[in-house]
mmCIF file of C-alpha atoms in Angstrom:
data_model
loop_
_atom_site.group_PDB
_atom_site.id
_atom_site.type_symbol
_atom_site.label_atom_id
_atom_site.label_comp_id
_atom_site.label_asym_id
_atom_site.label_seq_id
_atom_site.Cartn_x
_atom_site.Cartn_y
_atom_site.Cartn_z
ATOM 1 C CA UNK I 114 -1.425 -5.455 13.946
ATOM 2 C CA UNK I 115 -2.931 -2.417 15.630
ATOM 3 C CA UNK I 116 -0.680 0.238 17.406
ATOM 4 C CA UNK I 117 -2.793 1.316 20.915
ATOM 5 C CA UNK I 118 -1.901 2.807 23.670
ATOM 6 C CA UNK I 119 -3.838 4.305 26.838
ATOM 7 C CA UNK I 120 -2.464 7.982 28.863
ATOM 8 C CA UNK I 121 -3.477 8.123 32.554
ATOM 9 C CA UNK I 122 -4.461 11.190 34.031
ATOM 10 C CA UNK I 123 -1.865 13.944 34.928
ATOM 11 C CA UNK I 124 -1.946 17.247 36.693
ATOM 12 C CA UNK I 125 0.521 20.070 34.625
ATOM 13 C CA UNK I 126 -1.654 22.641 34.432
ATOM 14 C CA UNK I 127 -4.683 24.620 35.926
ATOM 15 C CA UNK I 128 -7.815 24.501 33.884
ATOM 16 C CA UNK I 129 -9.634 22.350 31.592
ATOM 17 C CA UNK I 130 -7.710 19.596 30.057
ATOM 18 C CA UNK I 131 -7.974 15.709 28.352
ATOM 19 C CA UNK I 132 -7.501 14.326 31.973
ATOM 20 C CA UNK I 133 -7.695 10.771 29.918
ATOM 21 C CA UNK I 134 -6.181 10.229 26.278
ATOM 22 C CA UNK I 135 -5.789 6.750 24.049
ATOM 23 C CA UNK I 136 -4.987 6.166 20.805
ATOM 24 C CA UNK I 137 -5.960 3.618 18.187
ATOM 25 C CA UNK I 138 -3.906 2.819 14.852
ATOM 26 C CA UNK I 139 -5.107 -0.104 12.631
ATOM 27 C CA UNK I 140 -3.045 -0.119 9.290
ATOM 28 C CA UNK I 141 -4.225 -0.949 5.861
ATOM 29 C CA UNK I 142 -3.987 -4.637 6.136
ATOM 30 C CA UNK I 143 -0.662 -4.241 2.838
ATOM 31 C CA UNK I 144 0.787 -2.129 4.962
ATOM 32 C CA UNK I 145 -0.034 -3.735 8.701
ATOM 33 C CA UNK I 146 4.041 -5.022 8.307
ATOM 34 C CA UNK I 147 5.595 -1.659 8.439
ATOM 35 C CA UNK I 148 3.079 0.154 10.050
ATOM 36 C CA UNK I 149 0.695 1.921 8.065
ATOM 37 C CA UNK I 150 1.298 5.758 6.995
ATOM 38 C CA UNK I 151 -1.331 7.423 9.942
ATOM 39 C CA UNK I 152 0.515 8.653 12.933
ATOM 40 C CA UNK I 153 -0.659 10.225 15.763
ATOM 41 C CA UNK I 154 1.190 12.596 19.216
ATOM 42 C CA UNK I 155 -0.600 13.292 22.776
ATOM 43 C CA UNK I 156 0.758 16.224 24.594
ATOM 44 C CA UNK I 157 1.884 14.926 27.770
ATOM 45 C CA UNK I 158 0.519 17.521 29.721
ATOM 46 C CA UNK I 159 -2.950 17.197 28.791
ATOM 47 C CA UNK I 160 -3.463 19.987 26.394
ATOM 48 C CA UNK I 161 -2.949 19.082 22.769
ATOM 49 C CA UNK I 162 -3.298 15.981 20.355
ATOM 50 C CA UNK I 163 -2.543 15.189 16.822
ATOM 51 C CA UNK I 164 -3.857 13.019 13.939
ATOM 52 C CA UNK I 165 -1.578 12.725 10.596
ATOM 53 C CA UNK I 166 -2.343 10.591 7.689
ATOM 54 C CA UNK I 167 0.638 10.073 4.787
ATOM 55 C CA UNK I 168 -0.276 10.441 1.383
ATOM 56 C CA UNK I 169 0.058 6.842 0.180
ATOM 57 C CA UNK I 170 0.983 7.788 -3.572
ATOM 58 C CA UNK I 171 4.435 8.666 -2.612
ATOM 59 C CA UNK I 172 4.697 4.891 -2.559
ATOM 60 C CA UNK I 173 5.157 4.806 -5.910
ATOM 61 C CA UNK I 174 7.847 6.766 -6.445
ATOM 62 C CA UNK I 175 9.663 4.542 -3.730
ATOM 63 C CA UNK I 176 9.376 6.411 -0.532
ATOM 64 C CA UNK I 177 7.981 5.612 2.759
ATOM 65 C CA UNK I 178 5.140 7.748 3.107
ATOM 66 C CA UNK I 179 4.698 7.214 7.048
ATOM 67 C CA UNK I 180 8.743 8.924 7.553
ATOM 68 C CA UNK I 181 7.588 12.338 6.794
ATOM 69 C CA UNK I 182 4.036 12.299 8.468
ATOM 70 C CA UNK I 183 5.711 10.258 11.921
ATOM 71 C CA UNK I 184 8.410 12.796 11.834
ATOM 72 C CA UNK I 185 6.317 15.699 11.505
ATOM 73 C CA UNK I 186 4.255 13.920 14.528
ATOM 74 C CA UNK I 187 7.171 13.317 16.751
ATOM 75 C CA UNK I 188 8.111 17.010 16.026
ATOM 76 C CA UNK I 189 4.563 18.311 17.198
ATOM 77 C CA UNK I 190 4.884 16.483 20.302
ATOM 78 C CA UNK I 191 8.699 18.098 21.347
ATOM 79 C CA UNK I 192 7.163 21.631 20.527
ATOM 80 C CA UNK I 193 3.541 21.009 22.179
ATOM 81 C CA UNK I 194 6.168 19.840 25.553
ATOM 82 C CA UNK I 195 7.701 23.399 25.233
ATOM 83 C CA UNK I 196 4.369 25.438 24.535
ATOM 84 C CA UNK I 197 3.189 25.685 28.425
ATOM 85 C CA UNK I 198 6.729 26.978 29.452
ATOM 86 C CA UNK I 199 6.784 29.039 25.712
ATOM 87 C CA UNK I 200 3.214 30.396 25.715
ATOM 88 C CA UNK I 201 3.422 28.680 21.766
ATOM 89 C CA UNK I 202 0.573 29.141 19.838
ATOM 90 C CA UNK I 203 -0.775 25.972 18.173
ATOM 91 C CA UNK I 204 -0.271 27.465 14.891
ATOM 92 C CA UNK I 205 3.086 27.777 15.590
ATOM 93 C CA UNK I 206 3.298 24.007 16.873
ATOM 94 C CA UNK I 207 2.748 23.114 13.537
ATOM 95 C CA UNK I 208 4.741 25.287 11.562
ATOM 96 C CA UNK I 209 8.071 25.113 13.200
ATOM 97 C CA UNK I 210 7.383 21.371 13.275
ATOM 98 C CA UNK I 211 6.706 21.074 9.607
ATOM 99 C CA UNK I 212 9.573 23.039 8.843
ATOM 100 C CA UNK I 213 12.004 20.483 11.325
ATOM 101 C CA UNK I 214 10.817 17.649 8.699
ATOM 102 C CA UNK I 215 10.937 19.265 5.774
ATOM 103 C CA UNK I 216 14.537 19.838 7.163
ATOM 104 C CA UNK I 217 15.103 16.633 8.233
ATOM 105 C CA UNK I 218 15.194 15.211 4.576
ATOM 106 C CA UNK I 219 11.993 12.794 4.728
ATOM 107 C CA UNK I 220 10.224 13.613 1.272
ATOM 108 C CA UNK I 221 6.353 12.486 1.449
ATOM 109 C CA UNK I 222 3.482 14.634 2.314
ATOM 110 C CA UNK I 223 0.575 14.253 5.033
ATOM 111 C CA UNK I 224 -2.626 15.950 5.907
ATOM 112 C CA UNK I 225 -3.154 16.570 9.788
ATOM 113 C CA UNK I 226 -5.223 17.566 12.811
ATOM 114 C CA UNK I 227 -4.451 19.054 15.941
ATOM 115 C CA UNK I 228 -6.890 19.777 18.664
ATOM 116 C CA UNK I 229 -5.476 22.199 21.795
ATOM 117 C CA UNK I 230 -6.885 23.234 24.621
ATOM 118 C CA UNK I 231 -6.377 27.221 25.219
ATOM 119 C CA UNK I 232 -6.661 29.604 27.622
ATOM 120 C CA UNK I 233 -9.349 30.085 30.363
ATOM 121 C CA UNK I 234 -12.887 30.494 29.315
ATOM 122 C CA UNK I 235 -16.216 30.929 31.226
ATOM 123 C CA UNK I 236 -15.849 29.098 34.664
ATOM 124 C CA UNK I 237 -17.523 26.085 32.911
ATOM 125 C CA UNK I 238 -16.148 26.103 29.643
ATOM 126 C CA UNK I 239 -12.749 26.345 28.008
ATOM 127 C CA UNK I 240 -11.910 26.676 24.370
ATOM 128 C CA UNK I 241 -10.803 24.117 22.461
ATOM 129 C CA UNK I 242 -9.370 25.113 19.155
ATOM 130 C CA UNK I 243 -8.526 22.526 16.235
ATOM 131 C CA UNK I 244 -6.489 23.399 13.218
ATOM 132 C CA UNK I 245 -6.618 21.382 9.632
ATOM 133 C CA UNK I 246 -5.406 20.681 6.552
ATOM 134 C CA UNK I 247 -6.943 18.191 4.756
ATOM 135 C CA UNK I 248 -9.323 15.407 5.430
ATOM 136 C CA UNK I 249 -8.212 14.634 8.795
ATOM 137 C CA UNK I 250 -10.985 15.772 11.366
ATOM 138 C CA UNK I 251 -12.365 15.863 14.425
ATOM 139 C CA UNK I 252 -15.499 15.548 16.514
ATOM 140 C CA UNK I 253 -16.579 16.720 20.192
ATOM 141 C CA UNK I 254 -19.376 14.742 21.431
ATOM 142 C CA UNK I 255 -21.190 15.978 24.564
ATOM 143 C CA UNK I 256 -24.261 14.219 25.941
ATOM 144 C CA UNK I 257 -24.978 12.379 22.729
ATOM 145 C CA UNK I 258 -24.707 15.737 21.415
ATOM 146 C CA UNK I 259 -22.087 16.755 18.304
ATOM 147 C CA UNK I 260 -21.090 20.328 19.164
ATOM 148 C CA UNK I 261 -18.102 20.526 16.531
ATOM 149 C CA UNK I 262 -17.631 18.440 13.623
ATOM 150 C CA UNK I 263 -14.966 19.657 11.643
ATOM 151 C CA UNK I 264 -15.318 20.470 7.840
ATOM 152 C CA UNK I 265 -12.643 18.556 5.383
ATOM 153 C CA UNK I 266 -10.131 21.113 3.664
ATOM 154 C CA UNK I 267 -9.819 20.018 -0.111
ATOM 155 C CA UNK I 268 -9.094 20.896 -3.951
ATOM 156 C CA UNK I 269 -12.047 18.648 -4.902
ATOM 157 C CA UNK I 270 -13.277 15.463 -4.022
ATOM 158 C CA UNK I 271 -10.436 12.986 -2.963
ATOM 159 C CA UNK I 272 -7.930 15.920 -3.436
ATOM 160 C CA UNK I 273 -7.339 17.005 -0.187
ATOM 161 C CA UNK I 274 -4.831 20.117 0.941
ATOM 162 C CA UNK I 275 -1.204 18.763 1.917
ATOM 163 C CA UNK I 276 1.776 19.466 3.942
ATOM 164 C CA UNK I 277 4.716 18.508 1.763
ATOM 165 C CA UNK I 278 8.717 18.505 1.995
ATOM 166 C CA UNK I 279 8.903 20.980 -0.879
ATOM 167 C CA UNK I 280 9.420 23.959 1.241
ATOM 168 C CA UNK I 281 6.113 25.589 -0.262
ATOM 169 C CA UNK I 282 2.841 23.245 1.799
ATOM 170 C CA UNK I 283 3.396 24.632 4.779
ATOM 171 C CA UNK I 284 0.746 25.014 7.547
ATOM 172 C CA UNK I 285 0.515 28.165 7.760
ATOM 173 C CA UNK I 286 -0.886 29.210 4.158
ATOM 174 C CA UNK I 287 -3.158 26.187 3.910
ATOM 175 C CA UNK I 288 -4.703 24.942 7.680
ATOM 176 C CA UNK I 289 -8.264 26.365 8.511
ATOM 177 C CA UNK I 290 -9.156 26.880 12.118
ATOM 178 C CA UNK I 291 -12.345 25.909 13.949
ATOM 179 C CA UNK I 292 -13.227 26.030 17.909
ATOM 180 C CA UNK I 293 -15.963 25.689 20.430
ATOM 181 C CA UNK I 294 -15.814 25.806 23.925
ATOM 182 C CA UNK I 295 -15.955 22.316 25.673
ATOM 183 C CA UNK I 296 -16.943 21.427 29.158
ATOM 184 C CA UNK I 297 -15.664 18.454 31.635
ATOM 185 C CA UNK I 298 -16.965 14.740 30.269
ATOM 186 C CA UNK I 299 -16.562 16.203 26.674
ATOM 187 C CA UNK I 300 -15.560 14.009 24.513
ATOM 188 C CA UNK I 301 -12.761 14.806 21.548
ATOM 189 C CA UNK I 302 -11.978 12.614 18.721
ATOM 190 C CA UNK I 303 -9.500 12.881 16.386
ATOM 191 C CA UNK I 304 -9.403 10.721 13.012
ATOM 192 C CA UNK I 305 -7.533 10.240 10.008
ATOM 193 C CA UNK I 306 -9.703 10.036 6.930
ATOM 194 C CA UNK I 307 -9.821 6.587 7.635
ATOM 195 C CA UNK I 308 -12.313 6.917 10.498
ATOM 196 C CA UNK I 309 -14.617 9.766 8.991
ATOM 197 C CA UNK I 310 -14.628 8.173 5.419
ATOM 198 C CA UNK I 311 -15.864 4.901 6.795
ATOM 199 C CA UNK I 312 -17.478 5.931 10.385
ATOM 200 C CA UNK I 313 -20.660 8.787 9.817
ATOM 201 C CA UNK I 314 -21.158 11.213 12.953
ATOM 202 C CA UNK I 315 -24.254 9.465 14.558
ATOM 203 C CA UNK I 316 -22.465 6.023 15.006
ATOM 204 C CA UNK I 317 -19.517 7.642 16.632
ATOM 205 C CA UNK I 318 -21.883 8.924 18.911
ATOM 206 C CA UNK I 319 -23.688 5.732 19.619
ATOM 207 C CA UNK I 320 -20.131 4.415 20.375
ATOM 208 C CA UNK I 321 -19.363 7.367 23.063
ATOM 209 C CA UNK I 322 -22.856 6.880 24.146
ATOM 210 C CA UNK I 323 -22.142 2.722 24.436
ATOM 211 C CA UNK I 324 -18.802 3.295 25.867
ATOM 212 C CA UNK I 325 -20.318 5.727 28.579
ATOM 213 C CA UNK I 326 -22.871 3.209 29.821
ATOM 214 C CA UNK I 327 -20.020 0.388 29.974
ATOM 215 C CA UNK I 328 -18.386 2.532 32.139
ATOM 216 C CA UNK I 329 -20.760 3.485 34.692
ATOM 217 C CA UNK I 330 -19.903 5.658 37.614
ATOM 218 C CA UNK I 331 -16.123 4.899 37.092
ATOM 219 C CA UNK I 332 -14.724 7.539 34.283
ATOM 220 C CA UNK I 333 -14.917 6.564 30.479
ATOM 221 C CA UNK I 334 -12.507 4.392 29.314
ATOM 222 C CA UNK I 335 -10.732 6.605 26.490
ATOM 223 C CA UNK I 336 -8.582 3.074 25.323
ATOM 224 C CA UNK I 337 -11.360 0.594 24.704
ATOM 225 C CA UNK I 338 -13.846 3.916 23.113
ATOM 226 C CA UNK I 339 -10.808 4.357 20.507
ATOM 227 C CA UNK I 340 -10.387 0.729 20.134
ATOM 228 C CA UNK I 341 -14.102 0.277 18.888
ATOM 229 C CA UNK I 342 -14.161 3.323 16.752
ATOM 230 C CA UNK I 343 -11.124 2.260 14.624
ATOM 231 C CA UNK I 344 -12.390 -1.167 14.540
ATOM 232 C CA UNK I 345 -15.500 -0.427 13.292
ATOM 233 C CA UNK I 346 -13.983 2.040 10.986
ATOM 234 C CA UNK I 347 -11.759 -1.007 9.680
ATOM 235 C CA UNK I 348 -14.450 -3.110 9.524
ATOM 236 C CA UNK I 349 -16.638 -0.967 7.629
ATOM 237 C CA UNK I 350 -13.601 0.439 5.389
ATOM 238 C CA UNK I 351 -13.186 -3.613 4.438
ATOM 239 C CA UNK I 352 -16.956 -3.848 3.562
ATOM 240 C CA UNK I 353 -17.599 -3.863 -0.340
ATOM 241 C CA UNK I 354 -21.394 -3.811 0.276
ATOM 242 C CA UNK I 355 -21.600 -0.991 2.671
ATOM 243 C CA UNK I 356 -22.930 2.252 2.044
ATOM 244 C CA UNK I 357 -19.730 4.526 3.555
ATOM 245 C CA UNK I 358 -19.849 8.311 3.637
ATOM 246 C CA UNK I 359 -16.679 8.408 1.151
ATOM 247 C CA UNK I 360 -19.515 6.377 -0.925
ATOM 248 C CA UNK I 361 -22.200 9.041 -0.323
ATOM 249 C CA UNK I 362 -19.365 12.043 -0.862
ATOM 250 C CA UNK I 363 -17.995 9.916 -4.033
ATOM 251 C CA UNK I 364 -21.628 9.614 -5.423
ATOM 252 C CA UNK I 365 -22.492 13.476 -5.023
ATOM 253 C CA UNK I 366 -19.111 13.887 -6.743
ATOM 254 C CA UNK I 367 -20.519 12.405 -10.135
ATOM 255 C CA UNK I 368 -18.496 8.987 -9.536
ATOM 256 C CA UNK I 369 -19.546 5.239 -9.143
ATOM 257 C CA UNK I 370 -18.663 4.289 -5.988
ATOM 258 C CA UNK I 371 -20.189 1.785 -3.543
ATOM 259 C CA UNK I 372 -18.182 0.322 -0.543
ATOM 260 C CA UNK I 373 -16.011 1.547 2.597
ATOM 261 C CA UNK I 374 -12.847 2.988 1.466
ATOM 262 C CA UNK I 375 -9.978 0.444 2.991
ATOM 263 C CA UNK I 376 -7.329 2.317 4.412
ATOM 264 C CA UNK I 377 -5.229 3.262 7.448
ATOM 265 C CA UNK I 378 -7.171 3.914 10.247
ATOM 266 C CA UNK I 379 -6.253 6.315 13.425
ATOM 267 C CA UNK I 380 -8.080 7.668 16.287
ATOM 268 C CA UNK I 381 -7.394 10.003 19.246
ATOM 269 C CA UNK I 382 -9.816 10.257 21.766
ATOM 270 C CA UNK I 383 -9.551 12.959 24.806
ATOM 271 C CA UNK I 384 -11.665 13.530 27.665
ATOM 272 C CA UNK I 385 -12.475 17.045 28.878
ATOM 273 C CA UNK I 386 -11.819 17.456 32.816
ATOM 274 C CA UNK I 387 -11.091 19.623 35.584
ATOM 275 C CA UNK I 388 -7.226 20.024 36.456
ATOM 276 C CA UNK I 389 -8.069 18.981 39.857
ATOM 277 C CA UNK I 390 -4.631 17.784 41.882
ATOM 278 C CA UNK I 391 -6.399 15.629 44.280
ATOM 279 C CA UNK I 392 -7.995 13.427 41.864
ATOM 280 C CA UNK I 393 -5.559 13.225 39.403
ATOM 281 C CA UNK I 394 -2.983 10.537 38.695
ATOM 282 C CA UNK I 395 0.894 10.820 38.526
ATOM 283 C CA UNK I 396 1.732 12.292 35.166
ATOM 284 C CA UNK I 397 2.225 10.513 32.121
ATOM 285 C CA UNK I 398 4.614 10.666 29.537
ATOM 286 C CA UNK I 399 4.284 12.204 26.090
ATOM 287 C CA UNK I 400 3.413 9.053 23.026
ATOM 288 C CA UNK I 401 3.632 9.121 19.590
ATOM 289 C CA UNK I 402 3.197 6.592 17.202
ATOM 290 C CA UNK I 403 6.636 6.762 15.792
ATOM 291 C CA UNK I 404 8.048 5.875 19.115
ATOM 292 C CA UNK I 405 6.224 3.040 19.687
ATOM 293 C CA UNK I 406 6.487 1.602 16.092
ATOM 294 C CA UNK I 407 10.242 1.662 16.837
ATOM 295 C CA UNK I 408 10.558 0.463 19.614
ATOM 296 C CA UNK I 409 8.098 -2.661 18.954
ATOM 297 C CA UNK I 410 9.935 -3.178 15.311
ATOM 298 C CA UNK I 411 13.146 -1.386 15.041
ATOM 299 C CA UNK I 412 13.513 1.361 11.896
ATOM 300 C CA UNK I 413 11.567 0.501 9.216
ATOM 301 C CA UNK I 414 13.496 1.197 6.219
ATOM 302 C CA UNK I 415 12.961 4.334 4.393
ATOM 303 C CA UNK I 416 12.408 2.443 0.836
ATOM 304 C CA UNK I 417 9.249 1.126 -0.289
ATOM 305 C CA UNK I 418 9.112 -2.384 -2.375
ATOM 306 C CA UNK I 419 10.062 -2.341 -6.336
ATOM 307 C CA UNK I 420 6.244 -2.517 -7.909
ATOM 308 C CA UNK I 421 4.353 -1.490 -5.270
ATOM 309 C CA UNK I 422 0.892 -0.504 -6.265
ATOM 310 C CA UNK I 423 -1.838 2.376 -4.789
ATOM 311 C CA UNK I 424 -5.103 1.961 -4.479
ATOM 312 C CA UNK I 425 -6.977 5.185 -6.016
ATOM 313 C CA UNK I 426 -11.049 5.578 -6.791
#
């Protein structure tokens, strides 16, 4: 019941870029039937990706919480396709696109990462800027090295900033903004707050540093590294007995909490290379989870089930 999908190398643009992207979705296992509420976008030329993760309590007021954060994903995706031509900021990626849902009708709210890759740099480096709101995250993982590890945005604990459809969450007043400048065979993960609440920094790197090894001399497999981090962020979230760092935050918080926190999990992993025309592979097409779900399962529908509960701590 997991939603994954592998982007081959392309060659758009000049630069530094994710010359390999995947993407991993494992819902809840209540929700695995229409879903889960996580959705995800990859730029098809290489320079930007997106996490989203729907707030599940809009469940119980009957509504679908994955239609407004897969809408405001498939959104981000048609205006990341028009930033190269457009020169559009990242910022504005997400506002315009927030706006389109809020338009669109869907009510429901999400948090959400998105990572772009910017202008030129140094001759070795290029920066890589991510914007936030929320609890979704993401890490960059060089050498077995974590050289950004982005900070949750929140009220409190378990109260994290929103992007909603009442006209007033919008990106603009609420994301934060963090960057560092990668380097070819960095790695950049992207995670709903399924993957950092259940998966701490150091085993994600032992996973890039596994997945590297695996690989050998032949480049690193982006699908199967985002496979095994949202399985083992699954696994762990479904552990009662495990030691989680939503336990560790929800213990520091003044609550009684032992356990990985179940939940939808999503991952995007890209790789950091050269734009190099010779070595690159035909050009693949932009993905985002809500166009796959679709097309595997035909429109969910927009209603949720009379009595459906939510989980909360």
């Amino acid at each position: 019941n997991s939603f994954c999908t592998l982007l081959t190398r392309s060659s758009v643009m000049r630069g530094l870029r994710f010359i390999a992207r995947a993407a991993c979705a494992v819902p809840h296992p209540e929700k695995a039937g229409r879903g889960g509420e996580d959705g995800f976008f990859i730029a098809p030329d290489g320079k930007t990706l997106g996490v989203a993760d729907g707030v599940g309590g809009w469940a119980d007021q009957g509504v679908n919480p994955a239609f407004f954060t897969w809408h405001f994903m498939e959104r981000c995706l048609a205006h990341a396709k028009e930033a190269a031509a457009q020169r559009l900021p990242a910022a504005e990626i997400m506002q315009k696109a927030w706006a389109e849902t809020v338009a669109s009708g869907h009510r429901g709210s999400c948090t959400t990462a998105v990572a772009t890759l910017e202008g030129a740099g140094r001759d070795d480096e290029a920066p890589l800027e991510v914007l936030l709101v929320g609890d979704c995250g993401a890490i960059v993982v060089r050498d077995g090295d974590v050289v950004l590890r982005t900070k949750e945005r929140q009220y409190k604990f378990n109260f994290p900033h929103q992007i909603g459809h009442d006209g007033r969450s919008a990106p603009r007043d609420l994301m934060g903004r963090e960057s560092v400048g990668v380097r070819v065979n960095d790695v950049v993960i992207l995670g709903s707050d399924g993957v950092f609440d259940n998966v701490f920094d150091d085993e994600i790197v032992r996973l890039v540093t596994k997945q590297t090894a695996a690989s050998g001399s032949a480049p690193l497999d982006c699908q199967a590294l985002a496979n095994s981090i949202a399985k083992v962020a699954a696994d762990h979230g479904a552990d009662g007995r495990y030691k989680s760092p939503f336990a560790v935050a929800a213990q520091k918080a003044g609550y009684r909490f032992l356990g990985g926190k179940l939940d939808d999990v999503c991952v995007v992993v890209g790789v950091v290379g050269p734009d190099d025309e010779a070595a690159a592979l035909k050009a693949a097409p932009g993905y985002s989870h809500v166009r796959e779900y679709f097309a595997a399962n035909g429109k969910p529908c927009e209603k949720m089930p009379a009595g459906r509960a939510t989980s909360k701590l």
